[in-house]
Coordinates of C-alpha atoms and ligand atoms in Angstrom, one line a residue:
M374 CA 256.1 -174.5 -32.5
P375 CA 254.5 -174.3 -35.8
I376 CA 251.8 -171.4 -36.2
I377 CA 249.8 -171.9 -39.4
T378 CA 246.8 -169.9 -41.3
S379 CA 246.5 -172.7 -44.3
P380 CA 246.0 -176.3 -43.6
Q381 CA 248.4 -177.3 -46.4
D382 CA 251.3 -175.5 -44.5
F383 CA 251.7 -178.2 -42.0
N384 CA 253.0 -181.7 -42.6
V385 CA 255.5 -183.8 -40.4
D386 CA 258.2 -185.0 -42.6
D387 CA 260.6 -186.5 -40.0
L388 CA 258.6 -189.3 -38.2
Y389 CA 260.0 -192.9 -38.7
I390 CA 259.0 -196.0 -37.0
D391 CA 261.6 -198.7 -36.4
L392 CA 259.6 -202.0 -37.1
R393 CA 262.1 -204.4 -35.8
P394 CA 259.8 -205.4 -32.8
V395 CA 257.2 -206.1 -35.4
L396 CA 259.1 -207.8 -38.3
D397 CA 262.3 -209.2 -36.4
R398 CA 264.3 -207.3 -38.8
P399 CA 265.1 -203.3 -39.1
L400 CA 262.9 -201.4 -41.4
Y401 CA 262.3 -197.6 -41.0
L402 CA 258.8 -196.8 -41.9
K403 CA 258.5 -192.9 -42.9
C404 CA 255.1 -191.6 -41.7
E405 CA 253.6 -189.6 -44.3
G406 CA 249.9 -189.4 -42.8
F407 CA 250.5 -186.7 -40.3
N408 CA 248.9 -183.6 -42.0
F409 CA 245.5 -182.3 -42.1
A410 CA 244.9 -184.6 -45.3
G411 CA 245.9 -187.4 -43.2
S412 CA 248.0 -188.9 -46.5
V413 CA 251.2 -188.4 -48.5
K414 CA 248.9 -186.9 -51.2
L415 CA 248.8 -183.6 -49.6
K416 CA 252.4 -183.0 -51.3
A417 CA 251.1 -183.9 -54.7
A418 CA 248.0 -182.1 -54.4
A419 CA 249.6 -178.7 -53.1
A420 CA 252.4 -179.0 -55.8
M421 CA 249.7 -179.4 -58.6
V422 CA 247.6 -176.6 -57.5
A423 CA 250.6 -174.1 -57.1
A424 CA 251.9 -175.0 -60.5
A425 CA 248.4 -174.5 -62.2
E426 CA 248.3 -171.3 -60.3
R427 CA 251.5 -170.1 -61.4
D428 CA 251.2 -171.0 -65.2
G429 CA 247.8 -169.4 -65.1
T430 CA 245.7 -172.5 -65.9
L431 CA 243.6 -172.0 -62.7
N432 CA 242.0 -168.6 -62.0
P433 CA 239.3 -167.8 -59.2
D434 CA 236.6 -169.0 -61.4
S435 CA 238.0 -172.3 -62.3
I436 CA 236.6 -175.4 -60.9
I437 CA 239.3 -178.1 -60.1
I438 CA 238.3 -181.6 -60.9
E439 CA 240.3 -184.8 -60.1
S440 CA 239.8 -188.5 -60.4
S441 CA 240.8 -190.1 -57.0
S442 CA 240.4 -193.1 -55.1
G443 CA 240.1 -190.8 -51.9
N444 CA 243.4 -189.4 -50.4
L445 CA 244.3 -187.0 -53.4
G446 CA 240.4 -186.0 -53.5
I447 CA 240.6 -185.3 -49.7
A448 CA 244.0 -183.2 -50.1
L449 CA 242.4 -181.2 -52.9
S450 CA 239.3 -180.8 -50.9
I451 CA 241.4 -179.0 -48.1
I452 CA 243.3 -177.0 -50.5
A453 CA 240.4 -176.0 -52.6
A454 CA 238.4 -174.9 -49.3
S455 CA 241.5 -173.1 -48.0
K456 CA 241.9 -171.4 -51.4
G457 CA 238.3 -170.6 -52.2
Y458 CA 237.9 -172.8 -55.4
R459 CA 235.2 -175.1 -56.2
F460 CA 236.4 -178.8 -56.3
V461 CA 234.6 -181.8 -58.0
C462 CA 236.2 -185.3 -57.0
V463 CA 235.2 -188.3 -59.4
T464 CA 235.6 -191.4 -57.5
D465 CA 234.3 -194.9 -57.7
P466 CA 232.1 -197.3 -55.2
R467 CA 235.7 -198.7 -53.7
C468 CA 236.5 -195.4 -52.3
N469 CA 236.0 -195.6 -48.6
P470 CA 232.7 -194.2 -47.3
A471 CA 234.6 -192.3 -44.6
S472 CA 236.6 -190.6 -47.4
V473 CA 233.5 -189.6 -49.3
R474 CA 232.2 -188.0 -45.9
V475 CA 235.4 -186.0 -45.4
M476 CA 235.3 -184.4 -48.7
R477 CA 231.8 -183.5 -48.5
A478 CA 232.4 -182.1 -45.2
L479 CA 235.2 -180.0 -46.8
G480 CA 232.6 -178.5 -49.2
A481 CA 233.8 -180.7 -52.3
E482 CA 231.3 -182.2 -54.7
V483 CA 231.9 -186.1 -55.0
R484 CA 230.7 -187.8 -58.0
V485 CA 230.6 -191.8 -57.8
I486 CA 231.0 -193.6 -61.1
S487 CA 229.9 -197.1 -60.8
H488 CA 230.5 -198.3 -64.3
Q489 CA 233.3 -200.8 -64.6
D490 CA 236.0 -200.7 -67.6
A491 CA 237.3 -203.4 -69.6
N492 CA 239.8 -204.5 -66.8
G493 CA 237.2 -204.8 -64.1
G494 CA 238.4 -201.3 -62.7
F495 CA 236.8 -198.0 -62.6
L496 CA 239.6 -195.8 -63.7
E497 CA 238.9 -195.5 -67.3
S498 CA 235.3 -194.8 -66.7
R499 CA 236.3 -192.0 -64.0
I500 CA 238.7 -190.5 -66.5
R501 CA 236.1 -190.5 -69.5
Y502 CA 233.8 -188.9 -67.1
V503 CA 236.4 -186.4 -66.3
R504 CA 237.3 -185.6 -69.9
G505 CA 233.6 -185.2 -70.6
L506 CA 233.0 -182.6 -68.3
C507 CA 236.2 -180.5 -69.3
E508 CA 235.1 -180.6 -72.7
S509 CA 231.7 -179.3 -72.2
G510 CA 233.3 -175.9 -71.0
G511 CA 232.2 -174.4 -67.7
G512 CA 235.8 -173.6 -66.3
Y513 CA 236.7 -177.3 -65.2
V514 CA 240.5 -177.6 -64.7
W515 CA 241.8 -181.1 -64.6
L516 CA 245.0 -181.3 -62.7
N517 CA 245.6 -185.1 -63.8
Q518 CA 247.6 -186.7 -61.1
Y519 CA 248.3 -189.9 -63.3
G520 CA 250.2 -187.5 -65.8
N521 CA 251.1 -184.3 -63.8
G522 CA 255.0 -183.9 -63.7
N523 CA 254.4 -181.6 -60.4
N524 CA 253.1 -185.1 -58.8
W525 CA 256.5 -186.6 -58.9
M526 CA 258.3 -183.4 -58.5
A527 CA 256.8 -182.9 -55.1
H528 CA 258.4 -186.0 -53.7
Y529 CA 261.8 -185.2 -55.9
G530 CA 261.9 -182.1 -54.0
G531 CA 260.5 -183.0 -50.8
T532 CA 260.0 -186.6 -49.5
A533 CA 263.2 -188.0 -51.0
P534 CA 265.7 -185.0 -49.7
A535 CA 264.1 -185.5 -46.5
I536 CA 264.8 -189.2 -46.4
D537 CA 268.3 -188.6 -47.7
K538 CA 269.0 -186.2 -44.6
Q539 CA 267.8 -188.6 -42.1
F540 CA 269.5 -191.7 -43.9
P541 CA 272.6 -190.7 -45.6
D542 CA 273.7 -194.5 -46.0
L543 CA 270.3 -195.7 -47.2
D544 CA 270.7 -199.0 -49.1
V545 CA 267.0 -199.8 -49.8
L546 CA 264.0 -197.9 -50.6
F547 CA 260.5 -199.4 -50.7
V548 CA 257.7 -197.1 -52.2
G549 CA 254.1 -197.9 -52.8
A550 CA 252.7 -197.5 -56.6
G551 CA 249.5 -195.9 -57.3
T552 CA 250.0 -193.0 -59.6
T553 CA 253.9 -193.6 -59.2
G554 CA 254.4 -190.0 -58.4
T555 CA 256.0 -190.8 -54.8
L556 CA 258.0 -193.7 -56.5
M557 CA 259.2 -191.6 -59.5
G558 CA 260.1 -188.5 -57.6
C559 CA 262.0 -190.6 -55.0
A560 CA 263.8 -193.0 -57.7
R561 CA 264.8 -190.0 -59.9
Y562 CA 266.3 -188.2 -56.9
F563 CA 268.5 -191.1 -55.9
R564 CA 269.5 -192.0 -59.4
E565 CA 270.4 -188.7 -60.5
R566 CA 272.7 -188.1 -57.6
G567 CA 274.5 -191.4 -58.4
R568 CA 273.3 -192.9 -55.1
P569 CA 273.6 -196.7 -54.9
V570 CA 270.0 -197.0 -53.4
T571 CA 268.1 -199.9 -54.5
I572 CA 264.6 -198.7 -55.3
V573 CA 261.9 -201.3 -54.9
A574 CA 258.4 -200.6 -56.1
I575 CA 255.4 -202.1 -54.1
D576 CA 252.5 -202.9 -56.2
A577 CA 249.0 -204.9 -55.4
V578 CA 248.7 -208.2 -57.1
G579 CA 245.7 -207.5 -59.7
S580 CA 247.4 -203.9 -60.7
V581 CA 248.5 -203.4 -64.2
T582 CA 251.1 -200.6 -63.4
F583 CA 254.0 -203.0 -64.0
G584 CA 252.3 -205.2 -66.7
G585 CA 250.4 -207.5 -64.4
I586 CA 247.1 -209.3 -65.2
P587 CA 244.1 -207.3 -64.0
E588 CA 242.3 -208.9 -61.1
R589 CA 239.5 -207.9 -58.6
R590 CA 241.2 -205.6 -55.9
M591 CA 239.2 -204.5 -52.9
V592 CA 241.5 -202.3 -50.7
P593 CA 241.7 -198.5 -52.2
G594 CA 244.9 -196.6 -52.6
L595 CA 247.8 -198.7 -54.2
G596 CA 247.6 -200.3 -57.8
T597 CA 245.8 -199.6 -61.1
S598 CA 243.6 -200.9 -63.5
T599 CA 245.2 -198.6 -66.3
R600 CA 248.9 -197.9 -66.3
P601 CA 249.8 -194.6 -65.2
E602 CA 251.4 -192.3 -67.6
L603 CA 254.3 -191.2 -65.0
V604 CA 255.6 -194.7 -64.8
D605 CA 259.3 -195.1 -65.8
E606 CA 260.7 -198.6 -65.0
S607 CA 264.1 -197.6 -66.2
F608 CA 264.4 -195.9 -62.6
I609 CA 263.3 -198.7 -60.7
D610 CA 265.3 -201.8 -59.6
D611 CA 262.8 -204.4 -58.5
V612 CA 259.1 -204.7 -58.3
V613 CA 257.1 -206.9 -55.6
H614 CA 253.4 -207.6 -56.2
V615 CA 251.5 -208.2 -52.8
P616 CA 248.1 -210.1 -52.5
E617 CA 245.5 -208.4 -50.8
T618 CA 245.4 -211.1 -47.9
D619 CA 249.0 -210.3 -47.1
T620 CA 247.9 -206.4 -46.9
I621 CA 245.1 -207.4 -44.6
R622 CA 247.4 -209.5 -42.4
T623 CA 250.0 -207.1 -42.3
V624 CA 247.8 -204.2 -41.2
H625 CA 246.3 -206.4 -38.2
A626 CA 249.7 -207.1 -37.1
L627 CA 250.8 -203.6 -37.1
A628 CA 247.5 -202.7 -35.2
A629 CA 248.3 -205.5 -32.7
R630 CA 251.1 -203.2 -32.0
G631 CA 249.1 -200.1 -31.6
F632 CA 249.9 -198.7 -35.1
L633 CA 246.8 -198.2 -36.9
F634 CA 247.8 -197.9 -40.6
G635 CA 245.9 -197.7 -43.9
G636 CA 245.8 -200.5 -46.4
S637 CA 248.5 -199.2 -48.9
T638 CA 250.9 -199.1 -45.7
G639 CA 250.1 -202.7 -45.2
T640 CA 251.0 -203.6 -48.8
V641 CA 254.4 -201.5 -48.7
V642 CA 255.5 -203.4 -45.3
S643 CA 254.3 -206.7 -46.3
G644 CA 256.1 -206.3 -49.8
A645 CA 259.2 -204.8 -48.1
S646 CA 259.6 -207.6 -45.4
R647 CA 259.1 -210.5 -48.2
W648 CA 261.8 -208.7 -50.2
L649 CA 264.2 -208.4 -47.3
A650 CA 263.8 -211.8 -46.0
D651 CA 264.4 -212.9 -49.6
R652 CA 267.6 -211.1 -50.3
Y653 CA 269.4 -210.9 -46.9
P654 CA 269.8 -213.7 -44.4
A655 CA 269.0 -213.0 -40.9
G656 CA 271.8 -211.0 -39.3
E657 CA 272.6 -209.1 -42.4
E658 CA 271.0 -205.6 -42.1
P659 CA 270.8 -203.2 -45.0
V660 CA 269.6 -199.7 -44.1
A661 CA 266.0 -200.0 -45.4
V662 CA 263.2 -197.4 -45.4
A663 CA 259.7 -197.8 -46.7
I664 CA 257.0 -194.9 -47.1
A665 CA 253.8 -195.3 -45.2
P666 CA 251.2 -193.1 -47.3
D667 CA 248.6 -193.0 -44.8
L668 CA 246.9 -193.7 -41.4
G669 CA 244.0 -196.3 -40.5
E670 CA 240.9 -194.7 -39.5
R671 CA 239.5 -194.3 -43.1
Y672 CA 239.5 -198.0 -43.3
L673 CA 237.5 -198.8 -40.2
D674 CA 234.6 -199.8 -42.2
S675 CA 236.8 -202.0 -44.4
I676 CA 240.0 -203.7 -43.6
Y677 CA 239.3 -203.4 -39.9
E678 CA 235.7 -204.4 -40.0
E679 CA 234.6 -207.9 -39.3
S680 CA 231.6 -208.0 -41.6
W681 CA 233.6 -206.4 -44.5
L682 CA 236.4 -208.8 -44.0
R683 CA 233.8 -212.0 -43.6
E684 CA 232.3 -210.7 -47.1
N685 CA 235.5 -210.3 -48.8
F686 CA 238.3 -212.4 -47.2
A687 CA 236.4 -214.8 -45.2
G688 CA 239.3 -217.3 -45.3
L689 CA 241.3 -215.0 -43.2
L690 CA 239.0 -214.3 -40.4
S691 CA 240.2 -217.3 -38.2
E692 CA 243.8 -216.0 -38.2
L693 CA 243.0 -212.5 -37.3
S694 CA 242.3 -211.9 -33.5
L695 CA 239.0 -209.5 -33.8
P696 CA 237.5 -208.9 -30.6
G697 CA 233.8 -208.5 -30.7
A698 CA 231.8 -205.5 -29.5
D699 CA 231.0 -205.7 -25.7
I700 CA 227.5 -204.1 -25.5
L701 CA 226.8 -203.7 -22.0
G702 CA 223.1 -203.4 -20.9
V703 CA 223.6 -200.7 -18.3
Ligands
PLP87 C1 246.6 -194.2 -49.6 C2 247.5 -194.1 -50.8 N1 248.5 -194.7 -50.6 C3 249.4 -194.6 -51.7 C4 249.1 -194.0 -52.7 C5 250.1 -194.0 -54.1 O1 250.9 -192.9 -53.9 P1 251.3 -192.5 -55.6 O2 250.0 -191.9 -56.4 O3 252.5 -191.2 -55.2 O4 251.9 -193.5 -56.3 C6 247.8 -193.4 -52.9 C7 247.5 -192.6 -54.2 O5 246.6 -192.6 -54.6 C8 247.0 -193.3 -51.9 O6 246.0 -192.9 -52.1

């Protein structure tokens, strides 16, 4: 029975879903959303704060500042509240409104940057704003998840060994790429041990992380409009780019089985399933694990909301079974 005093001390690290009933082939989905931050980003946030405390960058008067599309911001809001730091999250209009509300409820200040950068994204504008505040003095400490080695080390020391323990015969690992912290930590772990695990990065179509052409993306979480500093392709065996339409189809297929996951999980499962189908004929079954970074409730206003889908992905509506609301006049 876990008994905790700090919210960041609880994390479920050994829950897997066998997706065979959904995909018709075995794929084990490692669930990273069962902690108080609701996502894998709790690990990176805890590791970056702990390292900044250890090396003296953070002191009790510091204000933590970070650019986040939501989940790292929520994780840092929790840790800052628990440890008594002020926290400013710099985000953009694509951040789920629910995530902004969660951060504010936890006492964080949220600044929404709506100026688009040259790639049509917001990341450069968000980072310019963060740098500006740091230069202004005032005790701001930028953890910089895009370039902070403690981000990938959290997964090198935590996520990857947890998978290794449960799947000693692992053949393929699918990892979504945002900052690439999860991806690089897991890839380095298996490579350094000389393990023959194929590491497949899953990215969104329109992301520039692996050199793609920047395009409009509506689902927050995976993908970037500026290449993250942490990425090192020499550790990665293959990359799959998933269109957002497939992400949406996949989250709805999972929800139809009772599993409500977030957009990045839909992207990872969709990419993994396509990659497996292309490489392995039916009947050949590699031991394959995919990492599910979060859960679905923060997406109720977007990928699960009919009006949002109509506005952004109208062509998909006819194939998704979306029961309308029943309003009873009783
Ligand atoms: C929901 C979600 N999934 C996946 C990721 C990507 O994880 P990483 O930053 O470790 O690449 C993020 C990161 O921002 C995220 O918020």
